[in-house]
N, CA, C and O atoms as a DFTB+ gen file, in Angstrom:
612 C
 N C O
     1  1      46.289      43.317      59.488
     2  2      45.735      44.646      59.344
     3  2      45.779      45.339      60.699
     4  3      45.278      44.814      61.694
     5  1      46.376      46.509      60.725
     6  2      46.537      47.257      61.959
     7  2      45.323      48.129      62.204
     8  3      44.809      48.762      61.281
     9  1      44.860      48.165      63.455
    10  2      43.690      48.966      63.793
    11  2      44.055      50.449      63.758
    12  3      45.089      50.864      64.281
    13  1      43.196      51.225      63.140
    14  2      43.414      52.658      63.009
    15  2      42.763      53.358      64.192
    16  3      41.538      53.380      64.311
    17  1      43.586      53.931      65.068
    18  2      43.080      54.649      66.242
    19  2      43.765      56.005      66.339
    20  3      44.790      56.244      65.700
    21  1      43.190      56.881      67.141
    22  2      43.780      58.203      67.340
    23  2      45.158      58.068      67.992
    24  3      46.102      58.752      67.596
    25  1      45.274      57.193      68.982
    26  2      46.577      56.994      69.636
    27  2      47.635      56.516      68.648
    28  3      48.778      56.972      68.685
    29  1      47.253      55.606      67.773
    30  2      48.195      55.091      66.772
    31  2      48.645      56.223      65.837
    32  3      49.836      56.370      65.563
    33  1      47.688      57.018      65.352
    34  2      48.023      58.132      64.460
    35  2      48.885      59.174      65.173
    36  3      49.824      59.716      64.590
    37  1      48.560      59.446      66.429
    38  2      49.334      60.416      67.206
    39  2      50.767      59.924      67.395
    40  3      51.707      60.712      67.287
    41  1      50.946      58.641      67.673
    42  2      52.286      58.072      67.844
    43  2      53.108      58.161      66.566
    44  3      54.313      58.408      66.616
    45  1      52.457      57.960      65.414
    46  2      53.164      58.060      64.140
    47  2      53.748      59.466      63.969
    48  3      54.850      59.633      63.447
    49  1      52.993      60.471      64.417
    50  2      53.429      61.865      64.271
    51  2      54.255      62.353      65.458
    52  3      54.709      63.497      65.468
    53  1      54.449      61.504      66.445
    54  2      55.161      61.861      67.682
    55  2      54.462      63.005      68.419
    56  3      55.114      63.892      68.969
    57  1      53.147      62.972      68.422
    58  2      52.329      63.950      69.157
    59  2      51.581      63.228      70.266
    60  3      51.391      62.013      70.221
    61  1      51.166      63.990      71.250
    62  2      50.227      63.429      72.218
    63  2      48.882      63.321      71.514
    64  3      48.650      63.990      70.507
    65  1      48.005      62.492      72.035
    66  2      46.688      62.312      71.412
    67  2      45.928      63.640      71.366
    68  3      45.285      63.945      70.362
    69  1      45.994      64.425      72.430
    70  2      45.285      65.702      72.486
    71  2      45.834      66.681      71.458
    72  3      45.070      67.314      70.729
    73  1      47.164      66.807      71.397
    74  2      47.773      67.722      70.432
    75  2      47.453      67.274      68.995
    76  3      47.170      68.105      68.132
    77  1      47.497      65.968      68.746
    78  2      47.200      65.454      67.413
    79  2      45.762      65.783      67.023
    80  3      45.520      66.223      65.899
    81  1      44.807      65.580      67.925
    82  2      43.396      65.856      67.614
    83  2      43.176      67.338      67.311
    84  3      42.437      67.680      66.387
    85  1      43.816      68.222      68.089
    86  2      43.698      69.664      67.832
    87  2      44.329      70.031      66.486
    88  3      43.750      70.789      65.708
    89  1      45.504      69.494      66.224
    90  2      46.203      69.744      64.960
    91  2      45.362      69.257      63.779
    92  3      45.215      69.960      62.779
    93  1      44.819      68.060      63.903
    94  2      44.019      67.461      62.842
    95  2      42.798      68.327      62.529
    96  3      42.538      68.642      61.367
    97  1      42.057      68.705      63.555
    98  2      40.843      69.506      63.354
    99  2      41.176      70.859      62.730
   100  3      40.445      71.343      61.866
   101  1      42.265      71.463      63.161
   102  2      42.662      72.777      62.643
   103  2      43.005      72.701      61.155
   104  3      42.650      73.600      60.393
   105  1      43.692      71.635      60.738
   106  2      44.183      71.554      59.364
   107  2      43.276      70.775      58.403
   108  3      43.327      70.995      57.193
   109  1      42.464      69.885      58.924
   110  2      41.593      69.077      58.069
   111  2      40.162      69.631      58.062
   112  3      39.457      69.520      57.059
   113  1      39.743      70.215      59.164
   114  2      38.415      70.829      59.213
   115  2      37.356      70.000      59.912
   116  3      36.276      70.511      60.210
   117  1      37.637      68.735      60.180
   118  2      36.725      67.906      60.972
   119  2      37.542      67.221      62.051
   120  3      38.765      67.128      61.955
   121  1      36.861      66.747      63.072
   122  2      37.596      66.086      64.149
   123  2      38.183      64.774      63.654
   124  3      37.691      64.171      62.700
   125  1      39.222      64.357      64.311
   126  2      39.879      63.100      63.950
   127  2      38.917      61.931      64.160
   128  3      38.896      60.986      63.371
   129  1      38.134      62.002      65.214
   130  2      37.183      60.942      65.499
   131  2      36.138      60.847      64.386
   132  3      35.777      59.754      63.951
   133  1      35.659      62.007      63.931
   134  2      34.695      62.049      62.833
   135  2      35.308      61.443      61.564
   136  3      34.655      60.679      60.853
   137  1      36.552      61.789      61.294
   138  2      37.265      61.246      60.135
   139  2      37.384      59.728      60.236
   140  3      37.149      59.024      59.254
   141  1      37.747      59.219      61.413
   142  2      37.886      57.774      61.609
   143  2      36.547      57.063      61.409
   144  3      36.495      55.995      60.799
   145  1      35.476      57.650      61.919
   146  2      34.150      57.049      61.748
   147  2      33.805      56.979      60.265
   148  3      33.353      55.941      59.783
   149  1      34.016      58.080      59.535
   150  2      33.720      58.104      58.100
   151  2      34.586      57.093      57.347
   152  3      34.102      56.403      56.450
   153  1      35.855      57.010      57.711
   154  2      36.769      56.050      57.086
   155  2      36.277      54.621      57.302
   156  3      36.234      53.820      56.368
   157  1      35.909      54.314      58.542
   158  2      35.441      52.967      58.875
   159  2      34.124      52.643      58.169
   160  3      33.914      51.517      57.718
   161  1      33.236      53.643      58.076
   162  2      31.957      53.418      57.395
   163  2      32.144      53.193      55.899
   164  3      31.436      52.381      55.304
   165  1      33.096      53.908      55.280
   166  2      33.379      53.670      53.856
   167  2      33.882      52.242      53.646
   168  3      33.504      51.576      52.682
   169  1      34.730      51.785      54.549
   170  2      35.222      50.403      54.479
   171  2      34.049      49.434      54.638
   172  3      33.982      48.418      53.946
   173  1      33.135      49.748      55.542
   174  2      31.973      48.889      55.762
   175  2      31.093      48.821      54.518
   176  3      30.589      47.750      54.179
   177  1      30.901      49.951      53.831
   178  2      30.066      49.925      52.623
   179  2      30.702      49.051      51.545
   180  3      29.999      48.346      50.821
   181  1      32.024      49.096      51.437
   182  2      32.714      48.233      50.463
   183  2      32.470      46.761      50.792
   184  3      32.203      45.951      49.904
   185  1      32.564      46.427      52.073
   186  2      32.343      45.032      52.483
   187  2      30.883      44.630      52.293
   188  3      30.602      43.493      51.917
   189  1      29.958      45.541      52.546
   190  2      28.535      45.239      52.330
   191  2      28.256      44.976      50.852
   192  3      27.444      44.116      50.510
   193  1      28.921      45.709      49.995
   194  2      28.699      45.571      48.562
   195  2      29.361      44.327      47.983
   196  3      28.801      43.682      47.096
   197  1      30.540      43.987      48.474
   198  2      31.353      42.985      47.794
   199  2      31.675      41.740      48.614
   200  3      32.583      40.988      48.262
   201  1      30.947      41.515      49.695
   202  2      31.186      40.300      50.476
   203  2      29.863      39.755      50.978
   204  3      28.828      40.419      50.914
   205  1      29.921      38.548      51.470
   206  2      28.742      37.922      52.079
   207  2      28.890      37.842      53.593
   208  3      28.176      37.086      54.252
   209  1      29.816      38.619      54.142
   210  2      30.028      38.623      55.585
   211  2      28.779      39.134      56.291
   212  3      28.019      39.925      55.734
   213  1      28.576      38.676      57.515
   214  2      27.446      39.172      58.311
   215  2      27.726      40.620      58.716
   216  3      28.865      41.084      58.667
   217  1      26.679      41.313      59.110
   218  2      26.826      42.703      59.541
   219  2      27.743      42.775      60.759
   220  3      28.535      43.710      60.878
   221  1      27.648      41.817      61.650
   222  2      28.520      41.779      62.826
   223  2      29.987      41.649      62.417
   224  3      30.845      42.352      62.951
   225  1      30.276      40.751      61.474
   226  2      31.657      40.585      60.999
   227  2      32.160      41.848      60.303
   228  3      33.317      42.235      60.468
   229  1      31.286      42.489      59.524
   230  2      31.672      43.722      58.835
   231  2      31.949      44.825      59.842
   232  3      32.916      45.571      59.693
   233  1      31.116      44.936      60.857
   234  2      31.341      45.947      61.904
   235  2      32.706      45.731      62.538
   236  3      33.474      46.676      62.717
   237  1      32.999      44.497      62.873
   238  2      34.275      44.177      63.507
   239  2      35.450      44.461      62.574
   240  3      36.438      45.062      62.996
   241  1      35.359      44.036      61.306
   242  2      36.458      44.259      60.362
   243  2      36.629      45.725      59.997
   244  3      37.691      46.129      59.522
   245  1      35.593      46.523      60.216
   246  2      35.666      47.957      59.908
   247  2      36.182      48.770      61.086
   248  3      36.382      49.979      60.968
   249  1      36.397      48.120      62.213
   250  2      36.959      48.816      63.362
   251  2      35.944      49.220      64.418
   252  3      36.277      49.964      65.340
   253  1      34.715      48.743      64.300
   254  2      33.700      49.025      65.321
   255  2      33.648      47.844      66.271
   256  3      33.467      46.703      65.845
   257  1      33.806      48.118      67.555
   258  2      33.808      47.053      68.554
   259  2      32.417      46.746      69.082
   260  3      32.219      45.759      69.790
   261  1      31.452      47.593      68.737
   262  2      30.109      47.467      69.265
   263  2      29.114      47.525      68.108
   264  3      29.081      48.508      67.367
   265  1      28.312      46.486      67.950
   266  2      27.378      46.402      66.827
   267  2      26.329      47.507      66.864
   268  3      25.998      48.078      65.825
   269  1      25.805      47.814      68.040
   270  2      24.771      48.857      68.084
   271  2      25.347      50.229      67.762
   272  3      24.660      51.051      67.156
   273  1      26.592      50.498      68.153
   274  2      27.231      51.762      67.775
   275  2      27.456      51.806      66.263
   276  3      27.249      52.843      65.632
   277  1      27.876      50.686      65.687
   278  2      28.054      50.605      64.234
   279  2      26.738      50.898      63.521
   280  3      26.697      51.713      62.599
   281  1      25.661      50.233      63.945
   282  2      24.351      50.452      63.323
   283  2      23.903      51.902      63.467
   284  3      23.379      52.488      62.519
   285  1      24.104      52.479      64.638
   286  2      23.711      53.873      64.891
   287  2      24.502      54.831      63.999
   288  3      23.918      55.719      63.378
   289  1      25.810      54.661      63.930
   290  2      26.653      55.530      63.100
   291  2      26.310      55.351      61.618
   292  3      26.234      56.329      60.873
   293  1      26.104      54.111      61.198
   294  2      25.789      53.840      59.797
   295  2      24.479      54.522      59.416
   296  3      24.380      55.150      58.362
   297  1      23.478      54.394      60.279
   298  2      22.173      54.994      59.992
   299  2      22.267      56.520      59.988
   300  3      21.576      57.182      59.214
   301  1      23.108      57.071      60.836
   302  2      23.306      58.528      60.883
   303  2      23.858      59.045      59.552
   304  3      23.421      60.088      59.067
   305  1      24.800      58.335      58.968
   306  2      25.451      58.793      57.735
   307  2      24.705      58.401      56.456
   308  3      24.699      59.151      55.480
   309  1      24.080      57.226      56.468
   310  2      23.466      56.710      55.237
   311  2      21.934      56.664      55.289
   312  3      21.298      56.245      54.322
   313  1      21.344      57.085      56.392
   314  2      19.894      57.123      56.584
   315  2      19.225      55.756      56.368
   316  3      18.054      55.688      55.995
   317  1      19.961      54.694      56.600
   318  2      19.414      53.338      56.535
   319  2      20.359      52.417      57.304
   320  3      21.508      52.769      57.573
   321  1      19.866      51.253      57.647
   322  2      20.701      50.287      58.364
   323  2      21.665      49.621      57.378
   324  3      21.445      49.685      56.169
   325  1      22.716      48.992      57.871
   326  2      23.632      48.274      56.975
   327  2      22.914      47.198      56.149
   328  3      23.220      47.015      54.971
   329  1      21.987      46.506      56.750
   330  2      21.239      45.469      56.026
   331  2      20.411      46.077      54.893
   332  3      20.373      45.529      53.792
   333  1      19.750      47.203      55.156
   334  2      18.977      47.891      54.117
   335  2      19.906      48.382      53.008
   336  3      19.575      48.289      51.826
   337  1      21.074      48.907      53.396
   338  2      22.048      49.387      52.414
   339  2      22.455      48.258      51.481
   340  3      22.470      48.434      50.262
   341  1      22.786      47.100      52.044
   342  2      23.208      45.948      51.233
   343  2      22.085      45.525      50.293
   344  3      22.326      45.268      49.114
   345  1      20.872      45.454      50.802
   346  2      19.732      45.031      49.981
   347  2      19.509      46.011      48.826
   348  3      19.323      45.593      47.683
   349  1      19.528      47.304      49.121
   350  2      19.296      48.299      48.066
   351  2      20.450      48.327      47.074
   352  3      20.220      48.493      45.876
   353  1      21.683      48.170      47.542
   354  2      22.829      48.180      46.636
   355  2      22.733      47.017      45.652
   356  3      22.943      47.188      44.451
   357  1      22.415      45.830      46.176
   358  2      22.300      44.665      45.295
   359  2      21.118      44.804      44.340
   360  3      21.197      44.379      43.187
   361  1      20.034      45.392      44.811
   362  2      18.882      45.611      43.935
   363  2      19.240      46.597      42.828
   364  3      18.906      46.367      41.666
   365  1      19.911      47.686      43.172
   366  2      20.309      48.659      42.153
   367  2      21.279      48.036      41.152
   368  3      21.203      48.308      39.953
   369  1      22.181      47.209      41.645
   370  2      23.119      46.524      40.751
   371  2      22.355      45.604      39.795
   372  3      22.656      45.540      38.603
   373  1      21.368      44.899      40.335
   374  2      20.554      44.000      39.506
   375  2      19.743      44.802      38.480
   376  3      19.631      44.391      37.325
   377  1      19.183      45.931      38.892
   378  2      18.423      46.782      37.971
   379  2      19.336      47.293      36.864
   380  3      18.956      47.283      35.693
   381  1      20.541      47.743      37.227
   382  2      21.475      48.243      36.220
   383  2      21.812      47.150      35.209
   384  3      21.823      47.395      34.003
   385  1      22.083      45.953      35.701
   386  2      22.389      44.839      34.796
   387  2      21.202      44.521      33.897
   388  3      21.374      44.217      32.716
   389  1      19.991      44.590      34.459
   390  2      18.791      44.329      33.663
   391  2      18.614      45.402      32.608
   392  3      18.284      45.098      31.462
   393  1      18.833      46.672      32.985
   394  2      18.737      47.752      32.010
   395  2      19.746      47.553      30.880
   396  3      19.426      47.767      29.711
   397  1      20.959      47.146      31.233
   398  2      21.984      46.913      30.208
   399  2      21.540      45.809      29.247
   400  3      21.713      45.927      28.034
   401  1      20.963      44.730      29.802
   402  2      20.487      43.636      28.954
   403  2      19.353      44.102      28.043
   404  3      19.346      43.821      26.844
   405  1      18.399      44.815      28.630
   406  2      17.235      45.263      27.858
   407  2      17.633      46.335      26.855
   408  3      17.100      46.379      25.746
   409  1      18.567      47.198      27.239
   410  2      19.024      48.242      26.314
   411  2      19.569      47.616      25.037
   412  3      19.368      48.148      23.945
   413  1      20.257      46.489      25.173
   414  2      20.763      45.798      23.994
   415  2      19.629      45.386      23.068
   416  3      19.763      45.462      21.847
   417  1      18.521      44.952      23.641
   418  2      17.366      44.583      22.811
   419  2      16.743      45.816      22.157
   420  3      16.339      45.764      20.996
   421  1      16.664      46.925      22.900
   422  2      16.093      48.145      22.335
   423  2      16.962      48.691      21.208
   424  3      16.457      49.173      20.195
   425  1      18.272      48.609      21.400
   426  2      19.182      49.167      20.407
   427  2      19.014      48.448      19.070
   428  3      18.985      49.088      18.019
   429  1      18.904      47.132      19.106
   430  2      18.748      46.402      17.847
   431  2      17.280      46.337      17.420
   432  3      16.973      45.807      16.352
   433  1      16.380      46.863      18.230
   434  2      14.941      46.928      17.964
   435  2      14.332      45.544      17.763
   436  3      13.273      45.402      17.150
   437  1      14.996      44.552      18.272
   438  2      14.484      43.196      18.147
   439  2      13.781      42.836      19.450
   440  3      14.353      43.009      20.526
   441  1      12.589      42.354      19.370
   442  2      11.805      41.960      20.538
   443  2      11.578      43.123      21.503
   444  3      11.511      42.905      22.713
   445  1      11.460      44.329      21.007
   446  2      11.346      45.485      21.899
   447  2      10.074      45.449      22.724
   448  3      10.086      45.899      23.870
   449  1       8.976      44.931      22.190
   450  2       7.729      44.886      22.964
   451  2       7.885      43.951      24.160
   452  3       7.497      44.289      25.278
   453  1       8.453      42.780      23.915
   454  2       8.671      41.831      25.002
   455  2       9.644      42.409      26.028
   456  3       9.414      42.288      27.231
   457  1      10.733      43.038      25.564
   458  2      11.726      43.628      26.463
   459  2      11.102      44.727      27.316
   460  3      11.354      44.825      28.517
   461  1      10.293      45.541      26.675
   462  2       9.662      46.638      27.393
   463  2       8.705      46.101      28.451
   464  3       8.662      46.614      29.569
   465  1       7.938      45.067      28.102
   466  2       7.013      44.460      29.048
   467  2       7.777      43.868      30.240
   468  3       7.374      44.061      31.387
   469  1       8.865      43.157      29.979
   470  2       9.676      42.565      31.049
   471  2      10.233      43.657      31.948
   472  3      10.244      43.513      33.170
   473  1      10.693      44.744      31.350
   474  2      11.216      45.865      32.133
   475  2      10.147      46.418      33.060
   476  3      10.418      46.652      34.237
   477  1       8.951      46.631      32.561
   478  2       7.872      47.176      33.392
   479  2       7.514      46.240      34.533
   480  3       7.317      46.689      35.662
   481  1       7.429      44.955      34.256
   482  2       7.113      43.976      35.303
   483  2       8.206      43.972      36.362
   484  3       7.926      43.982      37.561
   485  1       9.452      43.957      35.907
   486  2      10.579      43.943      36.841
   487  2      10.561      45.200      37.708
   488  3      10.704      45.116      38.928
   489  1      10.385      46.363      37.082
   490  2      10.370      47.609      37.839
   491  2       9.254      47.626      38.862
   492  3       9.471      48.021      40.007
   493  1       8.077      47.209      38.475
   494  2       6.955      47.280      39.398
   495  2       7.175      46.363      40.595
   496  3       6.878      46.752      41.725
   497  1       7.691      45.150      40.373
   498  2       7.923      44.232      41.488
   499  2       9.080      44.695      42.359
   500  3       8.980      44.657      43.585
   501  1      10.165      45.129      41.756
   502  2      11.342      45.541      42.523
   503  2      11.067      46.809      43.309
   504  3      11.388      46.891      44.495
   505  1      10.475      47.797      42.656
   506  2      10.265      49.085      43.304
   507  2       9.209      49.006      44.389
   508  3       9.294      49.713      45.393
   509  1       8.206      48.146      44.194
   510  2       7.146      48.052      45.189
   511  2       7.712      47.614      46.534
   512  3       7.302      48.126      47.576
   513  1       8.655      46.668      46.519
   514  2       9.209      46.185      47.782
   515  2      10.321      47.084      48.316
   516  3      10.433      47.275      49.527
   517  1      11.143      47.638      47.428
   518  2      12.303      48.396      47.895
   519  2      11.993      49.869      48.135
   520  3      12.470      50.460      49.103
   521  1      11.196      50.454      47.254
   522  2      10.909      51.887      47.369
   523  2       9.418      52.138      47.182
   524  3       8.995      52.570      46.110
   525  1       8.614      51.872      48.214
   526  2       7.166      52.031      48.058
   527  2       6.771      53.445      47.628
   528  3       5.786      53.624      46.912
   529  1       7.540      54.453      48.066
   530  2       7.190      55.834      47.703
   531  2       7.410      56.102      46.212
   532  3       6.754      56.972      45.639
   533  1       8.317      55.369      45.587
   534  2       8.559      55.528      44.148
   535  2       7.626      54.646      43.321
   536  3       7.363      54.927      42.152
   537  1       7.135      53.586      43.938
   538  2       6.308      52.627      43.210
   539  2       5.091      53.309      42.586
   540  3       4.676      52.958      41.482
   541  1       4.528      54.273      43.287
   542  2       3.333      54.954      42.774
   543  2       3.625      55.712      41.487
   544  3       2.706      56.022      40.729
   545  1       4.913      56.018      41.229
   546  2       5.280      56.765      40.030
   547  2       5.586      55.852      38.835
   548  3       5.766      56.346      37.722
   549  1       5.648      54.543      39.043
   550  2       6.021      53.630      37.965
   551  2       5.073      53.724      36.767
   552  3       5.557      53.792      35.637
   553  1       3.729      53.732      36.956
   554  2       2.866      53.829      35.767
   555  2       3.125      55.092      34.947
   556  3       3.127      55.036      33.717
   557  1       3.345      56.230      35.611
   558  2       3.633      57.476      34.899
   559  2       4.942      57.365      34.137
   560  3       5.023      57.737      32.967
   561  1       5.968      56.851      34.808
   562  2       7.268      56.683      34.158
   563  2       7.173      55.689      33.005
   564  3       7.789      55.887      31.958
   565  1       6.408      54.630      33.198
   566  2       6.269      53.614      32.156
   567  2       5.577      54.197      30.926
   568  3       6.018      53.969      29.800
   569  1       4.511      54.939      31.134
   570  2       3.807      55.548      29.999
   571  2       4.716      56.520      29.260
   572  3       4.711      56.573      28.030
   573  1       5.493      57.284      30.013
   574  2       6.423      58.232      29.405
   575  2       7.497      57.483      28.603
   576  3       7.820      57.861      27.477
   577  1       8.041      56.424      29.198
   578  2       9.072      55.630      28.519
   579  2       8.501      54.971      27.275
   580  3       9.150      54.941      26.229
   581  1       7.287      54.441      27.385
   582  2       6.660      53.787      26.235
   583  2       6.453      54.789      25.101
   584  3       6.686      54.469      23.935
   585  1       6.012      56.006      25.446
   586  2       5.820      57.037      24.443
   587  2       7.159      57.368      23.755
   588  3       7.216      57.542      22.538
   589  1       8.224      57.450      24.552
   590  2       9.549      57.751      23.978
   591  2      10.023      56.623      23.070
   592  3      10.588      56.876      22.006
   593  1       9.795      55.374      23.489
   594  2      10.222      54.239      22.678
   595  2       9.445      54.228      21.360
   596  3      10.027      54.015      20.297
   597  1       8.134      54.456      21.431
   598  2       7.308      54.439      20.234
   599  2       7.698      55.567      19.273
   600  3       7.604      55.416      18.055
   601  1       8.134      56.688      19.832
   602  2       8.551      57.812      18.994
   603  2       9.754      57.453      18.144
   604  3       9.859      57.873      16.992
   605  1      10.667      56.670      18.719
   606  2      11.908      56.346      18.009
   607  2      11.785      55.134      17.093
   608  3      12.705      54.849      16.326
   609  1      10.660      54.413      17.158
   610  2      10.522      53.209      16.323
   611  2       9.800      53.502      15.031
   612  3       9.601      52.601      14.216
């Protein structure tokens, strides 16, 4: 895998680095450096979601030579650290899978009370640790959901 740098891109176009950066900003609308950072961060999010690599390894494989710069840039764009991003992504994936499982029970209306209870317990435990600001809304959402479920049964 070849490292993506401004010099490399400029050489491909047979431009000097300065001319390439000016050309890029004029035609793309953002600086080349900004584009490279965003590109590298998107690659990092893919690795955070789909690998068990350490944050240091992901930073390196994404083209960041400095871990603190990687963490700073990541937090600037995603408003959380790479570790927090990975934790929340996996939690959301787990919640989605749980909803899919429980939805199957609701659709066939079999064991809906047990399914609904499990959903509420799961939501309260997961949200309390991951999103404390949303946790306070769980009882309201649960009552609303329960009312909707009872309406359709």
